[in-house]
């Protein structure tokens, strides 16, 4: 049996190298740091949004002392 390095999602090292070469061809080597920075910021923002409680309370308020208007 041959050794096969399986990374994430069933992709091996060869597939990841092919994807990296295609990304280099499409975006160029100069844009890769910007793409990585954008991905990192997106993942960081997603994690903080998932961990933090909801900032907006959408439950309706219970009005106990509401006045009733006469319709005469």
CSV table of N, CA, C and O in Angstrom, one decimal:
chain,number,residue,atom,x,y,z
A,1,UNK,N,0.8,-1.2,0.0
A,1,UNK,CA,0.0,0.0,0.0
A,1,UNK,C,0.9,1.2,0.0
A,1,UNK,O,1.8,1.4,0.8
A,2,UNK,N,0.6,2.2,-0.9
A,2,UNK,CA,1.4,3.4,-1.0
A,2,UNK,C,0.9,4.4,0.0
A,2,UNK,O,-0.3,4.5,0.4
A,3,UNK,N,1.8,5.2,0.6
A,3,UNK,CA,1.5,6.3,1.5
A,3,UNK,C,0.8,7.4,0.8
A,3,UNK,O,1.4,7.9,-0.2
A,4,UNK,N,-0.3,7.9,1.3
A,4,UNK,CA,-1.0,9.0,0.6
A,4,UNK,C,-1.3,10.0,1.7
A,4,UNK,O,-2.0,9.7,2.7
A,5,UNK,N,-0.8,11.2,1.6
A,5,UNK,CA,-1.1,12.3,2.6
A,5,UNK,C,-2.5,12.9,2.2
A,5,UNK,O,-2.6,13.5,1.1
A,6,UNK,N,-3.4,12.8,3.1
A,6,UNK,CA,-4.7,13.3,2.9
A,6,UNK,C,-4.9,14.5,3.8
A,6,UNK,O,-4.7,14.4,5.0
A,7,UNK,N,-5.1,15.7,3.2
A,7,UNK,CA,-5.3,16.9,4.0
A,7,UNK,C,-6.8,17.1,4.2
A,7,UNK,O,-7.4,16.1,4.5
A,8,UNK,N,-7.3,18.3,4.1
A,8,UNK,CA,-8.7,18.5,4.3
A,8,UNK,C,-9.5,18.2,3.1
A,8,UNK,O,-9.1,18.3,2.0
A,9,UNK,N,-10.8,17.8,3.4
A,9,UNK,CA,-11.8,17.5,2.4
A,9,UNK,C,-11.3,16.5,1.4
A,9,UNK,O,-11.8,16.5,0.2
A,10,UNK,N,-10.5,15.6,1.8
A,10,UNK,CA,-10.1,14.5,0.9
A,10,UNK,C,-9.1,14.9,-0.2
A,10,UNK,O,-8.9,14.2,-1.2
A,11,UNK,N,-8.5,16.1,-0.1
A,11,UNK,CA,-7.5,16.6,-1.1
A,11,UNK,C,-6.1,16.2,-0.6
A,11,UNK,O,-5.8,16.4,0.5
A,12,UNK,N,-5.4,15.7,-1.6
A,12,UNK,CA,-4.0,15.3,-1.3
A,12,UNK,C,-3.1,16.5,-1.6
A,12,UNK,O,-3.5,17.6,-2.0
A,13,UNK,N,-1.8,16.2,-1.4
A,13,UNK,CA,-0.8,17.3,-1.6
A,13,UNK,C,-0.7,17.7,-3.1
A,13,UNK,O,-0.6,18.9,-3.4
A,14,UNK,N,-0.9,16.7,-4.0
A,14,UNK,CA,-0.8,17.0,-5.4
A,14,UNK,C,-1.9,17.9,-5.8
A,14,UNK,O,-1.7,18.9,-6.6
A,15,UNK,N,-3.2,17.7,-5.3
A,15,UNK,CA,-4.3,18.5,-5.7
A,15,UNK,C,-4.1,19.9,-5.2
A,15,UNK,O,-4.5,20.9,-5.8
A,16,UNK,N,-3.6,20.0,-3.9
A,16,UNK,CA,-3.4,21.4,-3.4
A,16,UNK,C,-2.3,22.1,-4.1
A,16,UNK,O,-2.5,23.4,-4.3
A,17,UNK,N,-1.3,21.5,-4.6
A,17,UNK,CA,-0.3,22.2,-5.4
A,17,UNK,C,-0.9,22.7,-6.7
A,17,UNK,O,-0.5,23.8,-7.2
A,18,UNK,N,-1.7,21.8,-7.3
A,18,UNK,CA,-2.3,22.3,-8.6
A,18,UNK,C,-3.2,23.5,-8.4
A,18,UNK,O,-3.2,24.4,-9.1
A,19,UNK,N,-4.0,23.5,-7.3
A,19,UNK,CA,-4.8,24.6,-6.9
A,19,UNK,C,-4.0,25.9,-6.7
A,19,UNK,O,-4.3,27.0,-7.1
A,20,UNK,N,-2.9,25.7,-6.0
A,20,UNK,CA,-2.0,26.8,-5.7
A,20,UNK,C,-1.4,27.4,-7.0
A,20,UNK,O,-1.3,28.6,-7.2
A,21,UNK,N,-1.0,26.6,-7.9
A,21,UNK,CA,-0.5,27.0,-9.2
A,21,UNK,C,-1.6,27.8,-10.0
A,21,UNK,O,-1.3,28.9,-10.6
A,22,UNK,N,-2.8,27.3,-10.0
A,22,UNK,CA,-3.9,28.0,-10.7
A,22,UNK,C,-4.2,29.3,-10.1
A,22,UNK,O,-4.3,30.3,-10.8
A,23,UNK,N,-4.1,29.4,-8.7
A,23,UNK,CA,-4.3,30.7,-8.1
A,23,UNK,C,-3.2,31.7,-8.4
A,23,UNK,O,-3.5,32.9,-8.6
A,24,UNK,N,-2.0,31.2,-8.4
A,24,UNK,CA,-0.9,32.0,-8.8
A,24,UNK,C,-1.0,32.6,-10.2
A,24,UNK,O,-0.7,33.7,-10.5
A,25,UNK,N,-1.5,31.7,-11.1
A,25,UNK,CA,-1.7,32.2,-12.5
A,25,UNK,C,-2.8,33.2,-12.6
A,25,UNK,O,-2.6,34.2,-13.3
A,26,UNK,N,-3.8,33.0,-11.9
A,26,UNK,CA,-5.0,33.9,-12.0
A,26,UNK,C,-4.7,35.3,-11.3
A,26,UNK,O,-4.9,36.3,-11.9
A,27,UNK,N,-4.2,35.2,-10.1
A,27,UNK,CA,-4.0,36.5,-9.3
A,27,UNK,C,-2.6,37.0,-9.4
A,27,UNK,O,-2.4,38.2,-9.1
A,28,UNK,N,-1.6,36.2,-9.6
A,28,UNK,CA,-0.3,36.7,-9.6
A,28,UNK,C,0.3,36.7,-8.2
A,28,UNK,O,-0.4,36.7,-7.2
A,29,UNK,N,1.6,36.6,-8.1
A,29,UNK,CA,2.3,36.5,-6.8
A,29,UNK,C,2.2,37.8,-6.0
A,29,UNK,O,2.2,37.7,-4.7
A,30,UNK,N,2.0,38.9,-6.6
A,30,UNK,CA,1.9,40.1,-5.8
A,30,UNK,C,0.6,40.3,-5.0
A,30,UNK,O,0.5,40.9,-4.0
A,31,UNK,N,-0.5,39.7,-5.5
A,31,UNK,CA,-1.8,39.8,-4.9
A,31,UNK,C,-2.0,38.7,-3.8
A,31,UNK,O,-3.0,38.9,-3.0
A,32,UNK,N,-1.2,37.7,-3.7
A,32,UNK,CA,-1.4,36.6,-2.7
A,32,UNK,C,-1.4,37.1,-1.3
A,32,UNK,O,-2.3,36.7,-0.5
A,33,UNK,N,-0.5,38.0,-0.9
A,33,UNK,CA,-0.6,38.5,0.5
A,33,UNK,C,-1.9,39.2,0.8
A,33,UNK,O,-2.5,39.1,1.9
A,34,UNK,N,-2.4,40.0,-0.2
A,34,UNK,CA,-3.7,40.7,0.0
A,34,UNK,C,-4.8,39.7,0.1
A,34,UNK,O,-5.7,39.9,1.0
A,35,UNK,N,-4.8,38.7,-0.7
A,35,UNK,CA,-5.8,37.7,-0.6
A,35,UNK,C,-5.8,37.0,0.7
A,35,UNK,O,-6.8,36.7,1.3
A,36,UNK,N,-4.6,36.6,1.2
A,36,UNK,CA,-4.5,35.9,2.5
A,36,UNK,C,-4.9,36.8,3.6
A,36,UNK,O,-5.6,36.3,4.5
A,37,UNK,N,-4.6,38.1,3.5
A,37,UNK,CA,-5.0,39.0,4.6
A,37,UNK,C,-6.5,39.2,4.6
A,37,UNK,O,-7.2,39.2,5.7
A,38,UNK,N,-7.1,39.2,3.4
A,38,UNK,CA,-8.6,39.3,3.4
A,38,UNK,C,-9.3,38.1,3.9
A,38,UNK,O,-10.3,38.2,4.6
A,39,UNK,N,-8.7,36.9,3.6
A,39,UNK,CA,-9.3,35.7,4.1
A,39,UNK,C,-9.2,35.6,5.6
A,39,UNK,O,-10.1,35.2,6.3
A,40,UNK,N,-8.0,36.0,6.1
A,40,UNK,CA,-7.8,36.0,7.5
A,40,UNK,C,-8.8,36.9,8.3
A,40,UNK,O,-9.3,36.6,9.3
A,41,UNK,N,-9.0,38.1,7.8
A,41,UNK,CA,-9.9,39.1,8.4
A,41,UNK,C,-11.3,38.5,8.3
A,41,UNK,O,-12.1,38.7,9.3
A,42,UNK,N,-11.7,37.9,7.2
A,42,UNK,CA,-13.0,37.4,7.1
A,42,UNK,C,-13.3,36.2,8.1
A,42,UNK,O,-14.3,36.2,8.7
A,43,UNK,N,-12.3,35.4,8.2
A,43,UNK,CA,-12.4,34.2,9.2
A,43,UNK,C,-12.5,34.8,10.6
A,43,UNK,O,-13.3,34.3,11.4
A,44,UNK,N,-11.6,35.8,10.9
A,44,UNK,CA,-11.6,36.4,12.2
A,44,UNK,C,-13.0,37.0,12.6
A,44,UNK,O,-13.5,36.8,13.6
A,45,UNK,N,-13.5,37.8,11.6
A,45,UNK,CA,-14.8,38.4,11.8
A,45,UNK,C,-15.9,37.4,12.0
A,45,UNK,O,-16.8,37.6,12.8
A,46,UNK,N,-15.9,36.3,11.2
A,46,UNK,CA,-16.9,35.3,11.3
A,46,UNK,C,-16.8,34.6,12.7
A,46,UNK,O,-17.9,34.4,13.3
A,47,UNK,N,-15.6,34.4,13.2
A,47,UNK,CA,-15.5,33.7,14.5
A,47,UNK,C,-16.0,34.6,15.6
A,47,UNK,O,-16.7,34.2,16.5
A,48,UNK,N,-15.7,35.9,15.5
A,48,UNK,CA,-16.2,36.8,16.6
A,48,UNK,C,-17.7,37.0,16.5
A,48,UNK,O,-18.4,37.1,17.5
A,49,UNK,N,-18.3,37.0,15.3
A,49,UNK,CA,-19.7,37.1,15.2
A,49,UNK,C,-20.4,35.9,15.7
A,49,UNK,O,-21.5,36.0,16.3
A,50,UNK,N,-19.8,34.7,15.5
A,50,UNK,CA,-20.4,33.5,16.0
A,50,UNK,C,-20.4,33.4,17.6
A,50,UNK,O,-21.3,33.0,18.2
A,51,UNK,N,-19.2,33.9,18.1
A,51,UNK,CA,-19.0,33.8,19.6
A,51,UNK,C,-19.8,34.8,20.4
A,51,UNK,O,-20.1,34.6,21.5
A,52,UNK,N,-20.0,36.0,19.8
A,52,UNK,CA,-20.6,37.1,20.5
A,52,UNK,C,-22.1,37.0,20.5
A,52,UNK,O,-22.7,36.5,19.6
A,53,UNK,N,-22.7,37.4,21.6
A,53,UNK,CA,-24.2,37.4,21.7
A,53,UNK,C,-24.8,38.4,20.7
A,53,UNK,O,-24.1,39.3,20.2
A,54,UNK,N,-26.0,38.2,20.3
A,54,UNK,CA,-26.7,39.1,19.4
A,54,UNK,C,-26.8,40.5,19.9
A,54,UNK,O,-27.2,40.7,21.1
A,55,UNK,N,-26.4,41.4,19.1
A,55,UNK,CA,-26.4,42.8,19.6
A,55,UNK,C,-27.8,43.5,19.4
A,55,UNK,O,-28.1,44.4,20.1
A,56,UNK,N,-28.6,42.9,18.6
A,56,UNK,CA,-29.9,43.5,18.3
A,56,UNK,C,-31.0,42.5,18.9
A,56,UNK,O,-31.0,41.3,18.6
A,57,UNK,N,-31.8,43.1,19.8
A,57,UNK,CA,-32.9,42.3,20.4
A,57,UNK,C,-34.2,42.5,19.5
A,57,UNK,O,-34.7,43.6,19.5
A,58,UNK,N,-34.6,41.5,18.9
A,58,UNK,CA,-35.8,41.6,18.0
A,58,UNK,C,-37.1,41.1,18.6
A,58,UNK,O,-38.1,41.1,18.0
A,59,UNK,N,-37.1,40.8,19.9
A,59,UNK,CA,-38.3,40.4,20.6
A,59,UNK,C,-39.2,41.6,20.8
A,59,UNK,O,-38.7,42.7,21.2
A,60,UNK,N,-40.5,41.5,20.6
A,60,UNK,CA,-41.4,42.6,20.8
A,60,UNK,C,-41.5,43.0,22.3
A,60,UNK,O,-41.4,42.1,23.1
A,61,UNK,N,-41.7,44.3,22.6
A,61,UNK,CA,-41.8,44.7,24.0
A,61,UNK,C,-43.2,44.4,24.5
A,61,UNK,O,-44.2,44.5,23.7
A,62,UNK,N,-43.3,44.1,25.7
A,62,UNK,CA,-44.6,43.8,26.4
A,62,UNK,C,-45.1,45.2,26.9
A,62,UNK,O,-44.4,45.7,27.8
A,63,UNK,N,-46.2,45.7,26.5
A,63,UNK,CA,-46.7,47.0,26.9
A,63,UNK,C,-47.8,46.7,28.0
A,63,UNK,O,-48.8,46.2,27.6
A,64,UNK,N,-47.5,47.0,29.2
A,64,UNK,CA,-48.5,46.7,30.3
A,64,UNK,C,-49.4,47.9,30.6
A,64,UNK,O,-50.6,47.7,30.8
A,65,UNK,N,-48.9,49.1,30.5
A,65,UNK,CA,-49.8,50.3,30.9
A,65,UNK,C,-50.2,51.0,29.7
A,65,UNK,O,-50.2,52.2,29.6
A,66,UNK,N,-50.6,50.4,28.6
A,66,UNK,CA,-51.0,51.0,27.4
A,66,UNK,C,-52.4,51.7,27.5
A,66,UNK,O,-53.3,51.1,28.0
A,67,UNK,N,-52.5,52.9,27.1
A,67,UNK,CA,-53.8,53.6,27.1
A,67,UNK,C,-54.6,53.2,26.0
A,67,UNK,O,-54.2,53.0,24.9
A,68,UNK,N,-55.9,53.1,26.3
A,68,UNK,CA,-56.9,52.8,25.2
A,68,UNK,C,-57.6,54.1,24.9
A,68,UNK,O,-58.1,54.8,25.7
A,69,UNK,N,-57.7,54.4,23.6
A,69,UNK,CA,-58.3,55.6,23.1
A,69,UNK,C,-59.8,55.4,22.9
A,69,UNK,O,-60.1,54.3,22.3
A,70,UNK,N,-60.6,56.3,23.3
A,70,UNK,CA,-62.0,56.3,23.0
A,70,UNK,C,-62.3,56.6,21.5
A,70,UNK,O,-61.7,57.5,21.0
A,71,UNK,N,-63.1,55.8,20.9
A,71,UNK,CA,-63.5,56.1,19.5
A,71,UNK,C,-64.9,56.6,19.4
A,71,UNK,O,-65.8,55.9,19.0
A,72,UNK,N,-65.2,57.8,20.0
A,72,UNK,CA,-66.6,58.3,20.0
A,72,UNK,C,-66.8,59.2,18.8
A,72,UNK,O,-66.1,59.8,18.3
